[in-house]
Coordinates of N, CA and C in Angstrom, one line a residue:
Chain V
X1 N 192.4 125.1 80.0 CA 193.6 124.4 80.2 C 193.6 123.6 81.5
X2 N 194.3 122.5 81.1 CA 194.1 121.7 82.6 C 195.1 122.6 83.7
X3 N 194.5 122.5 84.9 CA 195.2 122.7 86.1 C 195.7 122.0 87.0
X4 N 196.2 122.6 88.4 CA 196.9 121.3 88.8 C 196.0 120.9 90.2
X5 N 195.7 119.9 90.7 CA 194.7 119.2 91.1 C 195.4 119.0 92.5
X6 N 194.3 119.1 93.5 CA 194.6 118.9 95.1 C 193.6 118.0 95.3
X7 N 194.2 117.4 96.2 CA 192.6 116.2 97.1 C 193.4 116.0 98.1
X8 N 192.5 116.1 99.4 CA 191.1 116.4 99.4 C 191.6 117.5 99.1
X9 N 189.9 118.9 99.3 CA 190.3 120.2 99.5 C 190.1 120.5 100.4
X10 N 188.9 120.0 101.8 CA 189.4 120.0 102.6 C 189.6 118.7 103.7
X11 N 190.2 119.0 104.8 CA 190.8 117.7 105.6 C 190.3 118.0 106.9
X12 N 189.8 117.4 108.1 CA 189.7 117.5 109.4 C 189.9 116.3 110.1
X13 N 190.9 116.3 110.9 CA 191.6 115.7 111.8 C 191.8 116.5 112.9
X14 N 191.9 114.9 114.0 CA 192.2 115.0 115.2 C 194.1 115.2 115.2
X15 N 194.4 116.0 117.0 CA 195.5 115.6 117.0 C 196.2 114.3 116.9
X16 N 197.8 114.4 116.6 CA 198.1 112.9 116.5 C 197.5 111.9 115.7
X17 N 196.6 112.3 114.7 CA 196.4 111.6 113.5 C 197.2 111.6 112.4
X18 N 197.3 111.1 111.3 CA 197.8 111.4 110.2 C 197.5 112.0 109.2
X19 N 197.8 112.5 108.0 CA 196.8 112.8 107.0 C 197.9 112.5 105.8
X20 N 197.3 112.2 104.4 CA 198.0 112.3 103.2 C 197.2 113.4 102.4
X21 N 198.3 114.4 102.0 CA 197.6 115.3 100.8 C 198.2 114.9 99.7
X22 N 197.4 115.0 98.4 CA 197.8 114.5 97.2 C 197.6 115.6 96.4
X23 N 198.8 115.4 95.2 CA 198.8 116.4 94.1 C 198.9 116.1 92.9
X24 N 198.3 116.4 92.0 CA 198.5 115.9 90.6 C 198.7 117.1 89.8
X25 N 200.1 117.3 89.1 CA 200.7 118.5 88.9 C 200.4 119.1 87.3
X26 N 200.5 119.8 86.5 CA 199.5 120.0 85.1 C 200.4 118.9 84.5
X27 N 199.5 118.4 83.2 CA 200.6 117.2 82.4 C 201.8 118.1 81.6
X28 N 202.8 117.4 81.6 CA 204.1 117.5 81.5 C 204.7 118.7 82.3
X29 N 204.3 118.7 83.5 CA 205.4 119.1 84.7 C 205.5 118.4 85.2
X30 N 207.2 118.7 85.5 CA 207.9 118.1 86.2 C 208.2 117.7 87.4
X31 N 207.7 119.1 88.1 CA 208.5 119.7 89.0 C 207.1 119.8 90.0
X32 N 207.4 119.5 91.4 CA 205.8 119.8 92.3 C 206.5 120.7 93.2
X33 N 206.0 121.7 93.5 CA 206.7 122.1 95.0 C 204.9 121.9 96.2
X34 N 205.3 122.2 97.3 CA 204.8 122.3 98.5 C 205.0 123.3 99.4
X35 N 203.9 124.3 99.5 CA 204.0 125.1 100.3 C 202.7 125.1 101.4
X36 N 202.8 125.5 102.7 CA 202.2 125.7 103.8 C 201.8 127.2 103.9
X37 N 200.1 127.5 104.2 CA 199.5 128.9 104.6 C 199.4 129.1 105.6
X38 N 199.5 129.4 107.0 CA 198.6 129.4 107.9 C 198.0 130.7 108.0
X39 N 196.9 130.6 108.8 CA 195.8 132.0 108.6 C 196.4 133.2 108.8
X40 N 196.1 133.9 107.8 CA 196.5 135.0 107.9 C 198.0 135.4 107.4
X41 N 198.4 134.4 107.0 CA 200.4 134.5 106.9 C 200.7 134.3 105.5
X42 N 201.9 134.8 105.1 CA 202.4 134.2 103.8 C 202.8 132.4 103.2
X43 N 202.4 132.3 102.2 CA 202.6 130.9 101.7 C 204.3 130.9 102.3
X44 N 205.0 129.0 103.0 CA 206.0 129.7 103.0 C 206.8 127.5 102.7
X45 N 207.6 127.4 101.8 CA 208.2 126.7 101.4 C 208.2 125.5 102.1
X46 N 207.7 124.5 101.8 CA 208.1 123.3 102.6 C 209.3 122.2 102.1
X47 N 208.9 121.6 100.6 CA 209.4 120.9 100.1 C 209.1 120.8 98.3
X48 N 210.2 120.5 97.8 CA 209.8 120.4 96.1 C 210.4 118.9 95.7
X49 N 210.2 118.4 94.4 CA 210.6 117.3 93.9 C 210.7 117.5 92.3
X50 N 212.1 117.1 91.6 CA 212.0 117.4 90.4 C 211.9 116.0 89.9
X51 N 211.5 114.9 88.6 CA 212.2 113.8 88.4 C 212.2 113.0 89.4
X52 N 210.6 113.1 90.2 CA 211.0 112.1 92.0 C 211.7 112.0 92.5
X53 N 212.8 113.2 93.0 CA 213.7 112.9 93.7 C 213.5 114.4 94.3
X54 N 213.6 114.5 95.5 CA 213.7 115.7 96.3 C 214.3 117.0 95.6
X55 N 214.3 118.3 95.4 CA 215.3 118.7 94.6 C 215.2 119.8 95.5
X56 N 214.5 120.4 96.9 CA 214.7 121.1 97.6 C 214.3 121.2 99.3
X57 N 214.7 121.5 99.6 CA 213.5 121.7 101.5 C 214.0 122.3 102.2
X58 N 212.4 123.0 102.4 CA 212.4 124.1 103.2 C 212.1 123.8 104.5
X59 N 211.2 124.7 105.2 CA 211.0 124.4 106.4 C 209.7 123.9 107.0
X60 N 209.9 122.0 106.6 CA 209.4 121.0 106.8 C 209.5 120.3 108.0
X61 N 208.6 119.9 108.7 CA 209.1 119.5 110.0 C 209.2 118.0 109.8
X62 N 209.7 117.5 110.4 CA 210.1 116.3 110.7 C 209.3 114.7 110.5
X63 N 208.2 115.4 110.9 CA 206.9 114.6 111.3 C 205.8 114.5 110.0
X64 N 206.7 115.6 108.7 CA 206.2 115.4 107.4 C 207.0 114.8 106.7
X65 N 206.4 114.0 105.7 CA 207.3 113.5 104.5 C 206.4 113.5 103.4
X66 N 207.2 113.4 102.4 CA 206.8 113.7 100.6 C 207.4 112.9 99.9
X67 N 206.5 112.4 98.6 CA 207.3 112.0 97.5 C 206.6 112.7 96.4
X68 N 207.8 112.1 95.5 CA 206.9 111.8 94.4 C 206.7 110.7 92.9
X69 N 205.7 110.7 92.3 CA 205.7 108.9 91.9 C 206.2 109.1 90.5
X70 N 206.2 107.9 89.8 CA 206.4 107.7 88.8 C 205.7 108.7 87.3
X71 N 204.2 109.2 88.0 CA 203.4 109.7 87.2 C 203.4 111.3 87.3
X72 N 204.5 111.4 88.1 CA 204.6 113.0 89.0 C 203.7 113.4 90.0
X73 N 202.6 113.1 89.9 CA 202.2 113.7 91.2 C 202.5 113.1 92.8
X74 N 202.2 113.9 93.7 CA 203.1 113.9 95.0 C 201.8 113.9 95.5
X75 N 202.4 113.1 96.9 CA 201.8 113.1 98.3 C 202.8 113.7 99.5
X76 N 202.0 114.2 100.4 CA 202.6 115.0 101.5 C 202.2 114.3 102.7
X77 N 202.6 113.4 103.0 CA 202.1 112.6 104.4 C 202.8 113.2 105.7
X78 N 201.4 113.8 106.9 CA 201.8 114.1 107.9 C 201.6 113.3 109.2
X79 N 202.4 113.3 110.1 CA 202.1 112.4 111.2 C 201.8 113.5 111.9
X80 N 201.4 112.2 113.6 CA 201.5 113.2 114.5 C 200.9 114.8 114.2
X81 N 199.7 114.7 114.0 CA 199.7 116.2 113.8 C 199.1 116.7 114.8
X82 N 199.1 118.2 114.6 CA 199.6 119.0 115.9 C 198.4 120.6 115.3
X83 N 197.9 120.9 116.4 CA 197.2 121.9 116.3 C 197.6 123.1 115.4
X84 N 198.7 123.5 115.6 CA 199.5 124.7 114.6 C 199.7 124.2 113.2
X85 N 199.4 122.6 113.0 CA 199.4 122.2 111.3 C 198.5 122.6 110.6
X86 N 197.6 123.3 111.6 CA 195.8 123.7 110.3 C 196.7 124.8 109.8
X87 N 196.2 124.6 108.6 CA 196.6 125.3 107.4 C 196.5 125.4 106.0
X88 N 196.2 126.3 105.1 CA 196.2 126.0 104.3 C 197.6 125.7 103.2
X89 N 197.2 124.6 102.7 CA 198.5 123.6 102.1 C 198.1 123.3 100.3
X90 N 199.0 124.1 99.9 CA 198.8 124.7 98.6 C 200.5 124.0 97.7
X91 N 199.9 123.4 96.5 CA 200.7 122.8 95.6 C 201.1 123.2 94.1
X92 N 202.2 123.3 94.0 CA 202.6 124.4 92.9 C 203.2 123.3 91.7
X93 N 203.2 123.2 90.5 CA 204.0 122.6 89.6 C 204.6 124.0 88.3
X94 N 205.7 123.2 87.5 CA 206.7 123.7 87.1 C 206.7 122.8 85.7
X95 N 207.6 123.2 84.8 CA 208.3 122.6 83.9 C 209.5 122.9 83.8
X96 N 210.4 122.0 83.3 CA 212.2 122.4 83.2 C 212.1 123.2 82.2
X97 N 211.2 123.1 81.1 CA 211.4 124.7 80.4 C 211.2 125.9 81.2
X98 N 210.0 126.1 81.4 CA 210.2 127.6 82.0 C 210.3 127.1 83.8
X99 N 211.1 126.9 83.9 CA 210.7 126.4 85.9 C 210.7 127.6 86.5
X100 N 211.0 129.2 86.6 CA 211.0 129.6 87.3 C 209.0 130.2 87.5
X101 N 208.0 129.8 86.5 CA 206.7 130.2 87.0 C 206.0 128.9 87.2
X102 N 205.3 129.2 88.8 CA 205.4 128.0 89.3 C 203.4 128.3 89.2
X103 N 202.2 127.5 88.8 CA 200.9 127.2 88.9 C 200.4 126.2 90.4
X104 N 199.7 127.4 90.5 CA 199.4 127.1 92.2 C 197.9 126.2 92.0
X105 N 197.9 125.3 92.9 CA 196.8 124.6 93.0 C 195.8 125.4 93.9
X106 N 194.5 124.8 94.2 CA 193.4 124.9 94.7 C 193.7 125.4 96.5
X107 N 194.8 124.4 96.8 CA 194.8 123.8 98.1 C 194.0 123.3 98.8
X108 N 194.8 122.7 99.9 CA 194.1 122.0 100.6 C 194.2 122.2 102.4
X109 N 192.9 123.0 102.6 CA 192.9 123.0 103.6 C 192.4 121.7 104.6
X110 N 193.8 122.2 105.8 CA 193.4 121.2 106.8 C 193.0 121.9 108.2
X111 N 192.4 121.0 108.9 CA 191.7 122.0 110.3 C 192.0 120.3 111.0
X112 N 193.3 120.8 112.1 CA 193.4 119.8 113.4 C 192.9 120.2 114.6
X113 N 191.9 119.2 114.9 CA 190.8 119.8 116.3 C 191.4 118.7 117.5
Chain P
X1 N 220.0 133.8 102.0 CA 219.0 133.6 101.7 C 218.0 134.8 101.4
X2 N 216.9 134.7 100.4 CA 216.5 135.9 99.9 C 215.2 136.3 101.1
X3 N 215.1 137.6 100.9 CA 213.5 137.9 101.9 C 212.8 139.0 101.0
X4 N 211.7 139.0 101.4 CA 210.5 140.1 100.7 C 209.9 140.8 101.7
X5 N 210.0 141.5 101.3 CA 209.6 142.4 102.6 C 207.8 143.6 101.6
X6 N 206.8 143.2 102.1 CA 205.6 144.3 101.8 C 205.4 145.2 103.1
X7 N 205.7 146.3 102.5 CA 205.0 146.9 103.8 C 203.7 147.6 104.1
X8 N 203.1 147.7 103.0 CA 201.6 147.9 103.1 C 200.7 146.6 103.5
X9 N 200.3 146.8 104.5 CA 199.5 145.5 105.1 C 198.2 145.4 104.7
X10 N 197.5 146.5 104.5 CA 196.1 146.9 104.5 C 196.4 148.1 103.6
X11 N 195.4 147.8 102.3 CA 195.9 148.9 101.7 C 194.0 149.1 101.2
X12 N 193.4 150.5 101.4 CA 191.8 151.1 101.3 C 191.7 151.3 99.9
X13 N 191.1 151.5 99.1 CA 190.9 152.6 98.3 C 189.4 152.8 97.8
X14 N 188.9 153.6 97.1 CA 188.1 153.5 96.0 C 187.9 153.1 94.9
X15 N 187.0 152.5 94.1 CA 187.0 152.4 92.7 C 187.3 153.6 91.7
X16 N 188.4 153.3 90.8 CA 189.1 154.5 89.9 C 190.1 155.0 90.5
X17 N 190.5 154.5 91.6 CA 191.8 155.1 91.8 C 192.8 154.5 91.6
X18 N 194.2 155.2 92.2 CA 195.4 154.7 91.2 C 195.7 154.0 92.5
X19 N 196.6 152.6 92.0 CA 197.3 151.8 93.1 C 199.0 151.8 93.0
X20 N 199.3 151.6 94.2 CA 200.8 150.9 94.2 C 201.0 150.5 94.9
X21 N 201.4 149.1 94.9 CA 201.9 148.7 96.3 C 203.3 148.3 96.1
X22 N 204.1 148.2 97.5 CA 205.4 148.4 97.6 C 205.7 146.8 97.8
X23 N 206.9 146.7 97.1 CA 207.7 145.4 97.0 C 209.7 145.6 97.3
X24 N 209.5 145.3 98.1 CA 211.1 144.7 98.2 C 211.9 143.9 98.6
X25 N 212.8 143.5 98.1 CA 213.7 142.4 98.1 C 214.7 142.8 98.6
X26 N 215.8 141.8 99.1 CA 217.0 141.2 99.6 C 217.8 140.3 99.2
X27 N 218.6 140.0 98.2 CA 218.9 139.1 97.7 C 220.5 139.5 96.7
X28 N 221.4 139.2 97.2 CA 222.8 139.8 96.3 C 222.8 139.3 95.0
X29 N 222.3 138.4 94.6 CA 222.4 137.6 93.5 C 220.8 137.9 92.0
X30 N 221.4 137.1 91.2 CA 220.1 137.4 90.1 C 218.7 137.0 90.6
X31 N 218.0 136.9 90.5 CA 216.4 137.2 91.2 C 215.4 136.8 90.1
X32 N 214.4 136.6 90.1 CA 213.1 136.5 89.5 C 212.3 136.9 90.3
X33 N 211.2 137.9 89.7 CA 210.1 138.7 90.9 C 209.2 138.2 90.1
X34 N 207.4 138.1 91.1 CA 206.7 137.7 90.6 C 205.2 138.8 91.9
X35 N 204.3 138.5 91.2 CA 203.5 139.3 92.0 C 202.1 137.8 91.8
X36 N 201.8 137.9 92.6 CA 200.2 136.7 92.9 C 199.5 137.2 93.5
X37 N 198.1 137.3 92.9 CA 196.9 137.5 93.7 C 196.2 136.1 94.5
X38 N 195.7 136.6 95.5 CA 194.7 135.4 95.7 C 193.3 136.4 96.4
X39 N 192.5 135.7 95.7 CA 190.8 136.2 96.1 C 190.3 135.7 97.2
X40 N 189.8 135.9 97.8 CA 189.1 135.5 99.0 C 188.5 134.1 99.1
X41 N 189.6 132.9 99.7 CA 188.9 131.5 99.3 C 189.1 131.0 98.5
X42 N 190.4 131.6 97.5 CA 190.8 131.0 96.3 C 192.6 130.9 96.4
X43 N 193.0 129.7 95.4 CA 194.0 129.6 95.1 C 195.0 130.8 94.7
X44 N 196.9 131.0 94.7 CA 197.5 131.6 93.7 C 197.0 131.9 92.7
X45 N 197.1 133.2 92.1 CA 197.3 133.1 90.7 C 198.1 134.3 90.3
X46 N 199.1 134.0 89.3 CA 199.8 134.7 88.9 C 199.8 136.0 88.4
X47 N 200.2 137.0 88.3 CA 199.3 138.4 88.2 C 201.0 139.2 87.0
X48 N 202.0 138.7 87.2 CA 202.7 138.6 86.3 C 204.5 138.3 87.2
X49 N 205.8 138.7 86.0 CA 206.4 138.0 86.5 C 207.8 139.1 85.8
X50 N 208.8 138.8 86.1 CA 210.0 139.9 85.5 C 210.9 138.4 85.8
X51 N 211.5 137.9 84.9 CA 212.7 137.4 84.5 C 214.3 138.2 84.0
X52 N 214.2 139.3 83.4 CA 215.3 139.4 82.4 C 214.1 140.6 81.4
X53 N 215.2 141.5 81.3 CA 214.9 142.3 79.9 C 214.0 143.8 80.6
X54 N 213.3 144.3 79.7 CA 212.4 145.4 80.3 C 211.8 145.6 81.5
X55 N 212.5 146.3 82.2 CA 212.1 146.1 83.7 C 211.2 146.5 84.1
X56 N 210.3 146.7 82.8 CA 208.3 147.0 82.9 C 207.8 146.0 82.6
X57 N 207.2 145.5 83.6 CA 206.6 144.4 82.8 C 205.0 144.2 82.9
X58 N 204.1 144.2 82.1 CA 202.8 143.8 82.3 C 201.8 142.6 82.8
X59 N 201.4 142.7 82.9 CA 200.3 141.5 83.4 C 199.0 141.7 82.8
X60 N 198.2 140.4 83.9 CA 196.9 140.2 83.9 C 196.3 141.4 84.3
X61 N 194.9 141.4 83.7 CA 194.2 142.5 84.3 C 194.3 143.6 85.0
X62 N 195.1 144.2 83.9 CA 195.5 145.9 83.6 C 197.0 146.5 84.4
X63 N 197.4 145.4 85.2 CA 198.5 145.2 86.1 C 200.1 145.3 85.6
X64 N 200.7 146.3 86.1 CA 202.2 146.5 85.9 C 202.9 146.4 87.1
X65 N 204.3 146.1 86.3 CA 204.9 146.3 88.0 C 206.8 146.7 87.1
X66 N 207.2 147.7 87.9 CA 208.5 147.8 87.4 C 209.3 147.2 88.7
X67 N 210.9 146.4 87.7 CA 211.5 146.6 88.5 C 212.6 147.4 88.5
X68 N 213.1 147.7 89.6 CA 213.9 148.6 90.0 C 215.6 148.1 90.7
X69 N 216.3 147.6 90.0 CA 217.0 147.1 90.1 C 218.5 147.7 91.8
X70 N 218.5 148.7 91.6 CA 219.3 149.8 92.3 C 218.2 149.7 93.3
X71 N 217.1 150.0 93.7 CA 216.7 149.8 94.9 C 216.1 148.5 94.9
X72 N 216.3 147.2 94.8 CA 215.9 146.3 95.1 C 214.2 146.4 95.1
X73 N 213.5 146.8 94.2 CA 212.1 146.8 94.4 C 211.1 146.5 93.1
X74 N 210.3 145.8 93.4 CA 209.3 145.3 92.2 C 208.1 146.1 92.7
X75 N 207.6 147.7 92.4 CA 206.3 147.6 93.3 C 205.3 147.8 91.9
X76 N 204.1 147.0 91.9 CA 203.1 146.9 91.6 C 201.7 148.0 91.6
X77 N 201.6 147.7 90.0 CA 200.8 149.3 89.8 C 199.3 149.0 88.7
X78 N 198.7 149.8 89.1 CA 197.6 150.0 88.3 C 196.7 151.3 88.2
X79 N 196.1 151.9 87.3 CA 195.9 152.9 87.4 C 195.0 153.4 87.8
X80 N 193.7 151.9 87.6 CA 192.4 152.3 88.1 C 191.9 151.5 88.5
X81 N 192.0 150.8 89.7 CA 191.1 150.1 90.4 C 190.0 149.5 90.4
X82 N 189.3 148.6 90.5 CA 187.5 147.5 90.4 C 187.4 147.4 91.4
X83 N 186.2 147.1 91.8 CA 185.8 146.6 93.2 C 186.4 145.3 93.0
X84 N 186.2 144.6 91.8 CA 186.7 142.9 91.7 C 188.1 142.8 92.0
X85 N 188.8 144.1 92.1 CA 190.2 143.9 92.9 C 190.3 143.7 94.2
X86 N 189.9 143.4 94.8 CA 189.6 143.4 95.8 C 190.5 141.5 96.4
X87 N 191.3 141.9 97.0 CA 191.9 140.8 97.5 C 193.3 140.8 98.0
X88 N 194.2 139.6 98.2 CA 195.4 139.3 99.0 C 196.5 139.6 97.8
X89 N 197.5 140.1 98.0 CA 198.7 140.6 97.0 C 199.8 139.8 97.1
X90 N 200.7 138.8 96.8 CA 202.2 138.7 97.3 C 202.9 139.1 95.8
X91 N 203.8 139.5 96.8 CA 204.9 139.8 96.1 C 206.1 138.3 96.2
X92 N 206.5 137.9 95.1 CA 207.6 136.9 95.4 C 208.6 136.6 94.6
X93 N 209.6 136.2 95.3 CA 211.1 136.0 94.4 C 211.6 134.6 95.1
X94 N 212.5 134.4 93.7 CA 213.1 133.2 93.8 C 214.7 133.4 93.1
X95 N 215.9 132.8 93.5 CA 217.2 133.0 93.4 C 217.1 132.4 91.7
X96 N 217.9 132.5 91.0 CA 218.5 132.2 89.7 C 218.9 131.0 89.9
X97 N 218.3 129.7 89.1 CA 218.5 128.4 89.8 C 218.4 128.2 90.7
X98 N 217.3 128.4 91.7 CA 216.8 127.8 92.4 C 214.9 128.2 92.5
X99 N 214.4 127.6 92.4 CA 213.0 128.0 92.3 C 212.2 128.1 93.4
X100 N 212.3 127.5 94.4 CA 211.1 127.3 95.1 C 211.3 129.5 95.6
X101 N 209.9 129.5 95.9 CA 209.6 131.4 96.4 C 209.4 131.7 97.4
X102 N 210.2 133.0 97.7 CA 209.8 133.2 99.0 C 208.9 134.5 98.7
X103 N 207.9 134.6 99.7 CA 206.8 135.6 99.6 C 207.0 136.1 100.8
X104 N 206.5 137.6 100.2 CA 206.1 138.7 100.8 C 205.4 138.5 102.1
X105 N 205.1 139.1 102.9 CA 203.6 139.2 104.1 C 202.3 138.9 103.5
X106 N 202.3 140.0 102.0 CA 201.1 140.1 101.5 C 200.4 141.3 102.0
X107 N 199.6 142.2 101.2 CA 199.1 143.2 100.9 C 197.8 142.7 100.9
X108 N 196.5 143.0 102.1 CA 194.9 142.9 101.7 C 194.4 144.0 101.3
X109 N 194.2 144.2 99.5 CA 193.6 145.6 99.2 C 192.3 145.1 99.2
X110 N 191.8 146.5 99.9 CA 189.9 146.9 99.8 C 189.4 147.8 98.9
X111 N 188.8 147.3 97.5 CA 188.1 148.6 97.2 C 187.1 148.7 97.4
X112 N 186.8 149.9 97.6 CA 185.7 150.5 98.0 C 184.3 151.3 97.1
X113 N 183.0 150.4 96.8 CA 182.7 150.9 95.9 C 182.2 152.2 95.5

């Protein structure tokens, strides 16, 4: 069964670079969420989108933004980034049938040197 | 807002032995618990999930978990242990209409061959 797809898987950047992580979520979900790992810690909520439109956010900083497209899958574009962003950055999709079991992607780790 | 609290950090055992690990929640309202493994280097994956109904509920690869409604607790059980168990545990919940999850700390079990 298809899964849901991350690129890159991994990313290395300098500080104060940018990065875009991309998701492509299983076909016919709807629903993307975005969550953030850092080493050793629990996955912990960034942002979701249901129908391309934001449908939640967590604790996203500022310096991140997200969509998502017409085909459903999302990008997480980060600015400015900052040493404490390495992390592993893992993407979840849903369906409005069953939305509360969410399929976790590969992730994508990033390492800011 | 809901929290999960694991309190087993590090959890040892042997091959054949019996497991449980502890899960609990905070949340006044209706809930969905969910339990996810991740292997060493690898994505989420779902290990099972309690919606509604029998508050036993089974899983993947030999995996139970009851919940326990009166003490707020989903803990996670198995009777006999692999060395291929060997990995990261979350425990996680998400409010009744609203999905995105909040997870546990997470549980690193070692079996021991």
């Amino acid at each position: 069964a298809a899964g849901v797809i991350q690129s890159p898987r991994h990313l290395i950047k300098e500080k104060r670079e940018t990065a875009t992580l991309k998701c492509y979520p299983i076909p016919r979900h709807d629903t993307v969420y975005w969550y953030q790992q850092g080493p050793g810690q629990d996955p912990q909520f960034l942002i979701s989108f249901y129908e391309k439109m934001q449908s939640d956010k967590g604790s996203i900083p500022d310096r991140f933004s997200a969509q998502q497209f017409s085909d459903y899958h999302s990008e997480l574009n980060m600015s400015s980034l900052e040493l404490g962003d390495s992390a592993l950055y893992f993407c979840a999709s849903s369906s409005q049938i069953s939305s509360y079991e969410q399929y976790f992607g590969p992730g994508t780790r990033l390492t800011v040197t | 807002a809901q929290s999960v609290s694991q309190h087993n950090h590090h959890v040892i055992l042997s091959e054949a032995a019996s497991l449980e690990l502890g899960c609990n929640y905070s949340y006044g309202g209706t809930v969905n618990l969910f339990w996810y493994v991740q292997y060493p280097g690898q994505h989420l994956q779902l290990l099972l999930k309690y919606f509604s109904g029998d508050p036993l509920v089974k899983g993947i690869k030999g995996f139970e978990a009851e919940f326990i409604k009166s003490k707020f607790s989903f803990n996670l059980r198995k009777p006999s242990v692999q060395w291929s168990d060997t990995a990261e545990y979350f425990c996680a919940v998400n409010a009744f209409g609203n999905e995105k999850l909040t997870f546990g700390t997470g549980t690193r079990l070692t079996i021991i061959p």
